[in-house]
mmCIF file of C-alpha atoms in Angstrom:
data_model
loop_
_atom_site.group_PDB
_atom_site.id
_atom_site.type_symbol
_atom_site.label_atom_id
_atom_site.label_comp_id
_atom_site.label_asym_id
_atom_site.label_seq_id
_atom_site.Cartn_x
_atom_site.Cartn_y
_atom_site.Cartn_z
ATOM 1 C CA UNK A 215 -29.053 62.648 23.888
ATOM 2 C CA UNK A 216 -28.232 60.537 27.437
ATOM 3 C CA UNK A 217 -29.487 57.401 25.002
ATOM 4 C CA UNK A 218 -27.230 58.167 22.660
ATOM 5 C CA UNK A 219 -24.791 58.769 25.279
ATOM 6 C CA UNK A 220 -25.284 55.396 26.907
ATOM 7 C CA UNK A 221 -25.143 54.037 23.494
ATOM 8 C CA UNK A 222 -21.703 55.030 22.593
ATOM 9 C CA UNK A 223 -20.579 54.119 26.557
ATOM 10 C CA UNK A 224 -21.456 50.635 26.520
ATOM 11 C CA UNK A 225 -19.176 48.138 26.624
ATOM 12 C CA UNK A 226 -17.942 46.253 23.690
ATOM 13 C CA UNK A 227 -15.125 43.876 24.602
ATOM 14 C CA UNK A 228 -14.547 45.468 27.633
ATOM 15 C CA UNK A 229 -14.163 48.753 26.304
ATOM 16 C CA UNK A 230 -16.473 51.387 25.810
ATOM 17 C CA UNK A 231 -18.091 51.712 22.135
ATOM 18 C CA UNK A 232 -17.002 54.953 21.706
ATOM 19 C CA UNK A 233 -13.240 54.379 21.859
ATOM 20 C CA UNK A 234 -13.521 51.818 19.874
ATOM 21 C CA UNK A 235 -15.228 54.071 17.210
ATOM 22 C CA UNK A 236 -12.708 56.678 17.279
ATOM 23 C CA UNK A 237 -9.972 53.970 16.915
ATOM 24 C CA UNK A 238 -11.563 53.142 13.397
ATOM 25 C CA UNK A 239 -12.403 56.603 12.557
ATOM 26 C CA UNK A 240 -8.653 57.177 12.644
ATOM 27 C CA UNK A 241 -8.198 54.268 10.451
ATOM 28 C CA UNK A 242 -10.646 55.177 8.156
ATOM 29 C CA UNK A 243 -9.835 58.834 7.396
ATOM 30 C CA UNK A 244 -6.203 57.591 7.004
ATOM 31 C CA UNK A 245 -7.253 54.649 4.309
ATOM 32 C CA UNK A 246 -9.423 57.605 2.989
ATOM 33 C CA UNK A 247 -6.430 60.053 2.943
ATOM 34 C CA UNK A 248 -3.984 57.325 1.643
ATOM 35 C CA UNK A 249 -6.234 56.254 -1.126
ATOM 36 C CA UNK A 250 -8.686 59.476 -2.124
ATOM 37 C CA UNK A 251 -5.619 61.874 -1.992
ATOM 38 C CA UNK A 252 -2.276 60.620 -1.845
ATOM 39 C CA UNK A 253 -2.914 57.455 -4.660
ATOM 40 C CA UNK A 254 -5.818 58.914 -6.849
ATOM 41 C CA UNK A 255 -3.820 57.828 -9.876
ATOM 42 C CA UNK A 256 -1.448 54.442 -10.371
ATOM 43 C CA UNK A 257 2.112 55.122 -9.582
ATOM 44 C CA UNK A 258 5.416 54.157 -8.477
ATOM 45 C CA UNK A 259 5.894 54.312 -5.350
ATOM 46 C CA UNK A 260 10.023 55.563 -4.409
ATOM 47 C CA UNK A 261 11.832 54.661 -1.199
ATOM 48 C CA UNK A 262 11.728 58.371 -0.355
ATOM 49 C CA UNK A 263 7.779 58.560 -0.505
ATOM 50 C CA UNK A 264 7.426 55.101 0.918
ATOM 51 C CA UNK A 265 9.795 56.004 3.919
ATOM 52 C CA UNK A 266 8.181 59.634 4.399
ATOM 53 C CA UNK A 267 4.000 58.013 4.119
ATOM 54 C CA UNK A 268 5.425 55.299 6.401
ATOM 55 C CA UNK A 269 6.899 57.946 8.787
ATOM 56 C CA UNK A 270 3.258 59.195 9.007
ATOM 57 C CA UNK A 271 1.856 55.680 10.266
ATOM 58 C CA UNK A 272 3.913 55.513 12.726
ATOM 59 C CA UNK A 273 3.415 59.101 14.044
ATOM 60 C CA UNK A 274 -0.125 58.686 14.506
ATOM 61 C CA UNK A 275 0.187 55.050 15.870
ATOM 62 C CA UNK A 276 2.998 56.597 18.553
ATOM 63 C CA UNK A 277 0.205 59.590 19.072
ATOM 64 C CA UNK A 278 -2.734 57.201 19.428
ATOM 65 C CA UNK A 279 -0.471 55.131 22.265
ATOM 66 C CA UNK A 280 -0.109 58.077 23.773
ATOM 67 C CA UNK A 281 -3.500 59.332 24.010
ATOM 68 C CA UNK A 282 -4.053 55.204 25.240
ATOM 69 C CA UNK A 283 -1.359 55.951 28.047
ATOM 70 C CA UNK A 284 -2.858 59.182 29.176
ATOM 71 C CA UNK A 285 -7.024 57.987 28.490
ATOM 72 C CA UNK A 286 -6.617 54.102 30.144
ATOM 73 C CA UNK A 287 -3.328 54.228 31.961
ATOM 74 C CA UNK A 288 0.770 53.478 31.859
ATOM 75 C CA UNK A 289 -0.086 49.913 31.629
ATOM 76 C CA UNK A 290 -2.181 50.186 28.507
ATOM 77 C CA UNK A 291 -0.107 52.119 27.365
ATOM 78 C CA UNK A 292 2.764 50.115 27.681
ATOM 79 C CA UNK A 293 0.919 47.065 26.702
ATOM 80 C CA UNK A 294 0.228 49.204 23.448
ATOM 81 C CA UNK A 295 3.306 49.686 22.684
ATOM 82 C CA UNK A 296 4.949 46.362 23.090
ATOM 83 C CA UNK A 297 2.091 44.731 21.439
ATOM 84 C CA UNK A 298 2.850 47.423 18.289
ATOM 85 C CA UNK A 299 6.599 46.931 18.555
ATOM 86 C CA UNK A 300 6.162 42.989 18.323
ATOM 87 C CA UNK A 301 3.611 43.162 15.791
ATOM 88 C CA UNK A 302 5.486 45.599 13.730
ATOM 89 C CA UNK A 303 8.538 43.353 13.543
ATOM 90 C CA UNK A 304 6.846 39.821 13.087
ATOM 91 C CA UNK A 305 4.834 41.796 10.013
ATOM 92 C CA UNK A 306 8.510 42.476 8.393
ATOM 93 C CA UNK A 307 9.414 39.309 8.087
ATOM 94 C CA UNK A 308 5.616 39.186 5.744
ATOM 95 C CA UNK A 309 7.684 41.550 3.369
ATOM 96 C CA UNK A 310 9.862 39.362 1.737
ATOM 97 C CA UNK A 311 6.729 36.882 1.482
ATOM 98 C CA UNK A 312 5.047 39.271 -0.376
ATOM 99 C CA UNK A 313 7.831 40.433 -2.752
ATOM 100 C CA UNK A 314 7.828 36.558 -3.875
ATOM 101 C CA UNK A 315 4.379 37.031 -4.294
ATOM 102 C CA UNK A 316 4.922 40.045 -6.404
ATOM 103 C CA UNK A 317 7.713 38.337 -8.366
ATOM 104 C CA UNK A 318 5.851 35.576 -9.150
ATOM 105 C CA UNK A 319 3.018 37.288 -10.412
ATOM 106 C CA UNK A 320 5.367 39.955 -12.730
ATOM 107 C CA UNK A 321 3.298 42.543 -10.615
ATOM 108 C CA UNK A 322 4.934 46.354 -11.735
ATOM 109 C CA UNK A 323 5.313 48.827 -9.112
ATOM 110 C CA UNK A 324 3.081 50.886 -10.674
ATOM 111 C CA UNK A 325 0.049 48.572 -9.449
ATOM 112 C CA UNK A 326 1.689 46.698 -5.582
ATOM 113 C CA UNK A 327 0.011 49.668 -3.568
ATOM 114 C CA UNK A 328 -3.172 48.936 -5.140
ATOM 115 C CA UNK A 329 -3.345 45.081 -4.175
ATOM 116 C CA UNK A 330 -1.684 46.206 -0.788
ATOM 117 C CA UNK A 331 -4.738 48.788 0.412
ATOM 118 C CA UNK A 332 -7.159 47.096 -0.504
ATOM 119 C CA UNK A 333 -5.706 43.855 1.491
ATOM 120 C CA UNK A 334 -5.664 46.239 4.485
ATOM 121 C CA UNK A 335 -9.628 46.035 4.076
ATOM 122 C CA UNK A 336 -8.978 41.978 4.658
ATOM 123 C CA UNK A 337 -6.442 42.274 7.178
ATOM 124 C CA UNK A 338 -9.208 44.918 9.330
ATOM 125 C CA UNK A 339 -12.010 41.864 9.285
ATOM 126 C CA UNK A 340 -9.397 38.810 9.660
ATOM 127 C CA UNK A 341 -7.738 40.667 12.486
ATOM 128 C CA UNK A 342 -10.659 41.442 14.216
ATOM 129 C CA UNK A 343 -12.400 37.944 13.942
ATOM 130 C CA UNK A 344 -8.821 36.414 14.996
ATOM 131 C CA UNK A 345 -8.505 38.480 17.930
ATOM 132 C CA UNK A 346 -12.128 38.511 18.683
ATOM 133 C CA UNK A 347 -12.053 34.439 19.099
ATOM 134 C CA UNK A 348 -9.020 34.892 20.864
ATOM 135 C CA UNK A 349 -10.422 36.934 23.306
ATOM 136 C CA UNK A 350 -13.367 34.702 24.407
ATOM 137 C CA UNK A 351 -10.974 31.825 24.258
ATOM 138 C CA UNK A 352 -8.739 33.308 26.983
ATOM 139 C CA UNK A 353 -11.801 35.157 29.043
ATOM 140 C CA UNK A 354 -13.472 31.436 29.348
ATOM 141 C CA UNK A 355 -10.559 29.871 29.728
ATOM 142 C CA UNK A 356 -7.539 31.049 31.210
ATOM 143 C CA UNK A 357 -5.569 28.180 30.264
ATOM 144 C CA UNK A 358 -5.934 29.014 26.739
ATOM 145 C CA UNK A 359 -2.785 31.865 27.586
ATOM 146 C CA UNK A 360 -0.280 28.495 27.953
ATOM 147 C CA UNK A 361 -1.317 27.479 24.850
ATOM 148 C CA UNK A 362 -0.168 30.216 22.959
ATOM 149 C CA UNK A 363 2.752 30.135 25.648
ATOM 150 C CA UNK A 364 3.834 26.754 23.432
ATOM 151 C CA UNK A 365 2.358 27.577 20.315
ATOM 152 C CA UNK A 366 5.344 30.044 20.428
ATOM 153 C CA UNK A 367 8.121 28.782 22.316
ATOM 154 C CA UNK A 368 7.659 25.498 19.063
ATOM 155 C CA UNK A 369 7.043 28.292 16.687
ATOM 156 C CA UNK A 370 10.064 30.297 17.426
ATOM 157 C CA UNK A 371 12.291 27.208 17.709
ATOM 158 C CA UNK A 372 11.110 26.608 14.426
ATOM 159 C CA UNK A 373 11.461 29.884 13.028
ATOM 160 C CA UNK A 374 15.382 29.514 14.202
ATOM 161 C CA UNK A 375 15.892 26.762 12.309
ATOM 162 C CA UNK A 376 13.793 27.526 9.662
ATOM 163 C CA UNK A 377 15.724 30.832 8.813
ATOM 164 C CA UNK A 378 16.587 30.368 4.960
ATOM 165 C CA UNK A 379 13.922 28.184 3.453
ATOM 166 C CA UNK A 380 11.685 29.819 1.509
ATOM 167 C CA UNK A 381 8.365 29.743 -0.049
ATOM 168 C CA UNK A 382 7.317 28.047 -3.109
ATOM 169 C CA UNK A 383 4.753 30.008 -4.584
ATOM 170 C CA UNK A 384 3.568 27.579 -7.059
ATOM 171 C CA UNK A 385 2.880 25.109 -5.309
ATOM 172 C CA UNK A 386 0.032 26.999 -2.706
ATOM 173 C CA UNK A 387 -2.890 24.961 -2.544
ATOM 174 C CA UNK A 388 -4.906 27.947 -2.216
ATOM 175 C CA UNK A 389 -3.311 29.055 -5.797
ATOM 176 C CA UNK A 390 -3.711 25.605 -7.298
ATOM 177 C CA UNK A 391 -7.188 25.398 -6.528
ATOM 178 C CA UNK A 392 -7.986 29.077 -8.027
ATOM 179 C CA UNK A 393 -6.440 28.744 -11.237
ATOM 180 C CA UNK A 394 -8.459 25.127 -11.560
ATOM 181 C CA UNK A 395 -11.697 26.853 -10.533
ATOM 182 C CA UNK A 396 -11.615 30.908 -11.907
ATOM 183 C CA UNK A 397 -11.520 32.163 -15.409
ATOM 184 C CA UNK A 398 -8.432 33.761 -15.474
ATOM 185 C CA UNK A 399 -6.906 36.772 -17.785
ATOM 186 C CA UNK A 400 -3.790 35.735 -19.766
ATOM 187 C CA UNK A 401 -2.002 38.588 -17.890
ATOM 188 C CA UNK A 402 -2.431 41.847 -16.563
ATOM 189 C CA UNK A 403 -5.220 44.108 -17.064
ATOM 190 C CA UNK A 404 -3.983 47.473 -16.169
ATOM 191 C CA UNK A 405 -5.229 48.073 -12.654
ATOM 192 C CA UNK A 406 -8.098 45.482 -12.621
ATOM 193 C CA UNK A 407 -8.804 43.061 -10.531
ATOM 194 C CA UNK A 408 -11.903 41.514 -11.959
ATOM 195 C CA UNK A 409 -12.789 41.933 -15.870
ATOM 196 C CA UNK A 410 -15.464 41.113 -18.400
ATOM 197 C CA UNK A 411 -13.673 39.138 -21.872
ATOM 198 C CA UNK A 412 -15.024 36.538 -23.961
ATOM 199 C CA UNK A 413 -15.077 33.458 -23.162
ATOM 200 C CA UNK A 414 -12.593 31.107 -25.207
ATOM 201 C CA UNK A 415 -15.168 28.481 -27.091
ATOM 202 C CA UNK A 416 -18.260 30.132 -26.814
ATOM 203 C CA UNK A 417 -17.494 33.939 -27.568
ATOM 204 C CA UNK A 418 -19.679 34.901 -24.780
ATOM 205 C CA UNK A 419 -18.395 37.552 -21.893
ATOM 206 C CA UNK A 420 -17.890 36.148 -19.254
ATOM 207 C CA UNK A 421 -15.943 37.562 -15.936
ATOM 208 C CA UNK A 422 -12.363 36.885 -15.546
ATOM 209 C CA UNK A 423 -10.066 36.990 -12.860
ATOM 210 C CA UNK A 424 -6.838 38.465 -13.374
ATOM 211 C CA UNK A 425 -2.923 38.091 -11.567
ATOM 212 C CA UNK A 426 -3.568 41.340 -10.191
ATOM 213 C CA UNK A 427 -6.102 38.991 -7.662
ATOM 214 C CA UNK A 428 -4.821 36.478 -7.585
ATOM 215 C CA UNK A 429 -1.794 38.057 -5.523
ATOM 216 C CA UNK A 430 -4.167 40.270 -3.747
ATOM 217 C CA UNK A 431 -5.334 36.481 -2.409
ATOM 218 C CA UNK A 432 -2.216 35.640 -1.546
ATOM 219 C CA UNK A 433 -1.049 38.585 0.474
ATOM 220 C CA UNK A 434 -4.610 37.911 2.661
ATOM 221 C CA UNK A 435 -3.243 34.311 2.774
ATOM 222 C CA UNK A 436 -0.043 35.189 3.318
ATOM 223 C CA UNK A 437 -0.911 37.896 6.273
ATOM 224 C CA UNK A 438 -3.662 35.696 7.709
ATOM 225 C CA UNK A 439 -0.817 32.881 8.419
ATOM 226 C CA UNK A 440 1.583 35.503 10.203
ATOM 227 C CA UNK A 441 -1.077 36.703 11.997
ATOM 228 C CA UNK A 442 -1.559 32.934 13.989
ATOM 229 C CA UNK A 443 2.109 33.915 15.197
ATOM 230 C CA UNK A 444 1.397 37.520 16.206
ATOM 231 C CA UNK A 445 -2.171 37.440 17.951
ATOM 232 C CA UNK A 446 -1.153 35.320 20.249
ATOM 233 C CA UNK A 447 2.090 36.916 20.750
ATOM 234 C CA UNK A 448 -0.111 39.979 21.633
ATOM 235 C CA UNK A 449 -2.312 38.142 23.862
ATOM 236 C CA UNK A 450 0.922 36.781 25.844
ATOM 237 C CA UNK A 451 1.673 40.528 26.757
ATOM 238 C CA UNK A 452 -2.170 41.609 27.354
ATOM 239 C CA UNK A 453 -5.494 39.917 27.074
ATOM 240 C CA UNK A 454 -7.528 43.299 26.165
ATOM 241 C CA UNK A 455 -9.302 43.197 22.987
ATOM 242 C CA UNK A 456 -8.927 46.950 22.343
ATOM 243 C CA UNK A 457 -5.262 47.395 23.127
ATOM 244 C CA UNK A 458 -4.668 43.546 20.855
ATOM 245 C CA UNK A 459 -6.602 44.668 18.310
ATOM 246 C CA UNK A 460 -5.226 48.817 17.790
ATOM 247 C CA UNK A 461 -1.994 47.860 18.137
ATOM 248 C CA UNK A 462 -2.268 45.318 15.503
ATOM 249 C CA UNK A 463 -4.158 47.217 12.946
ATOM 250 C CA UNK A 464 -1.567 50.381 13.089
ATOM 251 C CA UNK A 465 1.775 47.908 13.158
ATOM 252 C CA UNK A 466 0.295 46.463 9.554
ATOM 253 C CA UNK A 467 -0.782 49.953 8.080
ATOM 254 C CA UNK A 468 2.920 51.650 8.854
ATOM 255 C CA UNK A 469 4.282 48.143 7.566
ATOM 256 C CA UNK A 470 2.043 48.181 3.983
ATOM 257 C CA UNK A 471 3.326 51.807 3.902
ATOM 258 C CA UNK A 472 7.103 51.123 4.577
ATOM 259 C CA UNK A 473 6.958 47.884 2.120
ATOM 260 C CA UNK A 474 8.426 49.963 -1.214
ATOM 261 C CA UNK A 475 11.275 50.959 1.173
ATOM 262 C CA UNK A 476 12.227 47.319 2.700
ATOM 263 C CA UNK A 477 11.464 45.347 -0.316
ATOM 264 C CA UNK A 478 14.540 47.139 -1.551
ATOM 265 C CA UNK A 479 16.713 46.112 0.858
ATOM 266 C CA UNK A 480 15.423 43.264 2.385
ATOM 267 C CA UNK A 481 18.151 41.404 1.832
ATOM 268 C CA UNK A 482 20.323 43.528 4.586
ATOM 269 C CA UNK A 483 18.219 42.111 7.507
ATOM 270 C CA UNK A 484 19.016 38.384 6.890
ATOM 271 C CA UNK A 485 19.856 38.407 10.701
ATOM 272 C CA UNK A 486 16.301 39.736 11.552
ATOM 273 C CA UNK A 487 14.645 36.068 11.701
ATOM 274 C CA UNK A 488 16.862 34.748 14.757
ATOM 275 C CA UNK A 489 15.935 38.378 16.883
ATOM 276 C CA UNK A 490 12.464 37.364 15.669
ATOM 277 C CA UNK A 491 12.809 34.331 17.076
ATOM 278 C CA UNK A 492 13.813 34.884 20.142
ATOM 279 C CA UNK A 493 11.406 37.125 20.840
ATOM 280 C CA UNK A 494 8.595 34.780 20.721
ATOM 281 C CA UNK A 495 10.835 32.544 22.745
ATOM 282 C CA UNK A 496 10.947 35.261 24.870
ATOM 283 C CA UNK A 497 7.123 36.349 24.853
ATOM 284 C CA UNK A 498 5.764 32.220 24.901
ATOM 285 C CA UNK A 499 8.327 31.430 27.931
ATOM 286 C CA UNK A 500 7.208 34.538 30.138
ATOM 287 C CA UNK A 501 3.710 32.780 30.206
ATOM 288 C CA UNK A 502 4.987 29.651 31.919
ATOM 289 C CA UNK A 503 6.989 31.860 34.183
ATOM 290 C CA UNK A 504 4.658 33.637 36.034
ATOM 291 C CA UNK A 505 3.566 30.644 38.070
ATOM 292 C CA UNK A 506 7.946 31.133 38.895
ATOM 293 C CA UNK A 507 8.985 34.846 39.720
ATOM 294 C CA UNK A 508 5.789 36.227 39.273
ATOM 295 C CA UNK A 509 4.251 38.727 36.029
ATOM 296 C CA UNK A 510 7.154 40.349 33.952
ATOM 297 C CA UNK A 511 6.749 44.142 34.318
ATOM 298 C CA UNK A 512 5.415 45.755 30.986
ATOM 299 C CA UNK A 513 8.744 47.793 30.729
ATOM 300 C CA UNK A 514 10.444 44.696 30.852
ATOM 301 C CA UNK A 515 8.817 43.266 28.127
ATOM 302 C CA UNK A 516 9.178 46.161 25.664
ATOM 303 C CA UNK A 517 13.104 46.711 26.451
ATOM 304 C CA UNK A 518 14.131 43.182 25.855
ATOM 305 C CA UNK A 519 11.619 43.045 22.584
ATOM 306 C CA UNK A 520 13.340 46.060 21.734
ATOM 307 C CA UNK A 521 16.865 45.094 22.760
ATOM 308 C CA UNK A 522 16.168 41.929 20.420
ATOM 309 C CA UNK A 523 14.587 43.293 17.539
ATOM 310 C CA UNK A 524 17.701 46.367 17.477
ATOM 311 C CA UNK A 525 19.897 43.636 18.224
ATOM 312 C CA UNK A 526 19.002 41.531 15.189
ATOM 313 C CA UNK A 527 18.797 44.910 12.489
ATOM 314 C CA UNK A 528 22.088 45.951 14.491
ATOM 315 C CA UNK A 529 23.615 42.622 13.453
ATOM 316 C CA UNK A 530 22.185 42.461 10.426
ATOM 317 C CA UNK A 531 23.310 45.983 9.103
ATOM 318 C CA UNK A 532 26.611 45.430 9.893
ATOM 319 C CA UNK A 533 26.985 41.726 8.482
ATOM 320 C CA UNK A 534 26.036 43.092 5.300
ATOM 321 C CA UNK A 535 27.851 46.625 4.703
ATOM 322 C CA UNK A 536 29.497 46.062 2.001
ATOM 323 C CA UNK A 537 26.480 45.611 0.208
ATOM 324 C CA UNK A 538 26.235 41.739 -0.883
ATOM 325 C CA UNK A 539 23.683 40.921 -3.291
ATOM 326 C CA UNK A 540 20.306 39.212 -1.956
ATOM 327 C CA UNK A 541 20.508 35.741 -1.853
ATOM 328 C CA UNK A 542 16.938 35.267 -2.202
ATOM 329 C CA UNK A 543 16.374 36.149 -5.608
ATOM 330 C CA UNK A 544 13.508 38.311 -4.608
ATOM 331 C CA UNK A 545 12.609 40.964 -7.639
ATOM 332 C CA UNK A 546 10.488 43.639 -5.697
ATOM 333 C CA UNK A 547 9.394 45.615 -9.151
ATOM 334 C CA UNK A 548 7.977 42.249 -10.011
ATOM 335 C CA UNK A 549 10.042 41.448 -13.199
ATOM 336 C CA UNK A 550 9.695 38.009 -12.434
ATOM 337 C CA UNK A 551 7.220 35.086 -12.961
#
């Protein structure tokens, strides 16, 4: 038993194993609960239920910072939060990336939760590797942090000016080069992501891909290049792996969750882009002035990413109340292609 004990209270990361384990127990149970119970059977999901499971996320990420305030302090707790607030809003702007994605593909409602679970399987080993690299980066060298300091300040310069160009799906790499080298289905095959047909020619089964992974791919892809924006975001507000890491995971899960709900209206946040960012202005200048006026109090930090991020749905809202059409074109119940 004191083995066992000693086991679960060593280190990993700087954190003990055992909080690390309940951390991904949580997660589990919920993919389990989300998946096994809630979305046995295909279906489309509403704004009500995707606004009500999303409300759920966030209640146990909100519980779980609390239990991180009261187990490892106010300033992990803190920390927590601001990383989960940041995180949280960078992953919106992923949303309207993955309706295109959606679109392009003709993907029906009926079958976007199922690519978007199991890409939370992806996101849990990307994440962890991202952060994990990150973390030895800035624990062996400290002057890693004013790295991401610029990586952001150019990034969110960029993002400003950046604000309406979109994506072209067709012409990913990543997409070109699996079409050129997987069999691929001549459309959808109910739920499937992989499945067995003959082979055009020769007659003989072979195993086809179909759209339905092809834009699971993309979402990974898609997610994987936010996530060089919002792990080092993270890291400019803490450097601990565990607090990085949980607040990461739970700001994506709510966000797959709330997806039916914004997809619908992304349109009305057109403003969002320029709160986003500022805020990694924001987050990648307070690196470079700590040397100045000293380290920006956590509270600090999470009111102004707060008063920015309100600020730009604020803005946003009321710019478009009288209910303009998108301008993007984006077709969330995937009716186009």
């Amino acid at each position: 038993m004191d083995a066992l004990w000693m086991s679960l209270s060593a280190e990993v990361m700087g954190t003990p194993a055992w909080l690390w384990l309940s951390f991904l127990g949580v997660v589990v149970l919920l993919l389990a609960l989300d998946l096994g119970v809630l979305h046995r059977e295909d279906h489309e999901i509403g704004v009500r239920e995707s606004l009500l499971l999303s409300a759920g996320y966030i209640g146990v990420a909100l519980l779980f910072g609390a239990w991180v305030w009261w187990r490892l302090g106010p300033q992990s707790g803190l920390d927590y939060y601001t990383g989960f607030l940041i995180e949280k809003s960078l992953s919106m702007d992923n949303v309207f990336v993955i309706a295109l994605i959606f679109s392009y593909f003709a993907i029906p409602r009926l079958y976007q939760h199922r690519v978007l679970f199991w890409g939370i399987v992806g996101v849990l080993v990307l994440r962890a590797l991202m952060i994990g690299l990150g973390a030895t980066l800035v624990s062996s060298f400290s002057w890693v942090l004013y790295l991401f300091g610029a990586f952001l300040l150019i990034t969110g310069v960029k993002m400003w000016f950046m604000v309406d160009q979109q994506p072209d799906i067709a012409a990913n790499p990543l997409l070109r080069w699996l079409k050129k080298h997987l069999r691929l289905t001549d459309g959808l095959r109910g739920h499937a992501f992989w499945v067995r047909e003959p082979e055009a020619g020769s007659g003989r089964l072979r195993w086809h891909a179909t759209p339905l992974l092809l834009a699971l791919v993309l979402v990974e892809c898609s997610d994987l290049v936010f996530a060089v924006d919002s792990v080092p975001a993270i890291f400019a507000i803490t450097t601990d792996p565990f607090i990085v890491y949980t607040s990461n995971i739970f700001a994506v899960l709510g966000l797959r969750a709330l997806y039916f709900a914004l997809a619908a209206m992304i349109h009305r946040f057109q403003y969002l882009k320029y709160a986003l960012a500022l805020v990694l202005v924001f987050i990648g200048g307070k690196i470079f002035l700590v040397g100045v006026i000293g380290k920006i109090p956590p509270v600090v930090s999470l009111g102004v990413t707060f008063g920015l991020i309100a600020g730009g749905v604020a803005v946003s809202l009321w710019k478009t109340r009288r209910g303009q059409a998108p301008a993007t074109g984006v077709l969330p119940r995937g009716e186009g292609g």
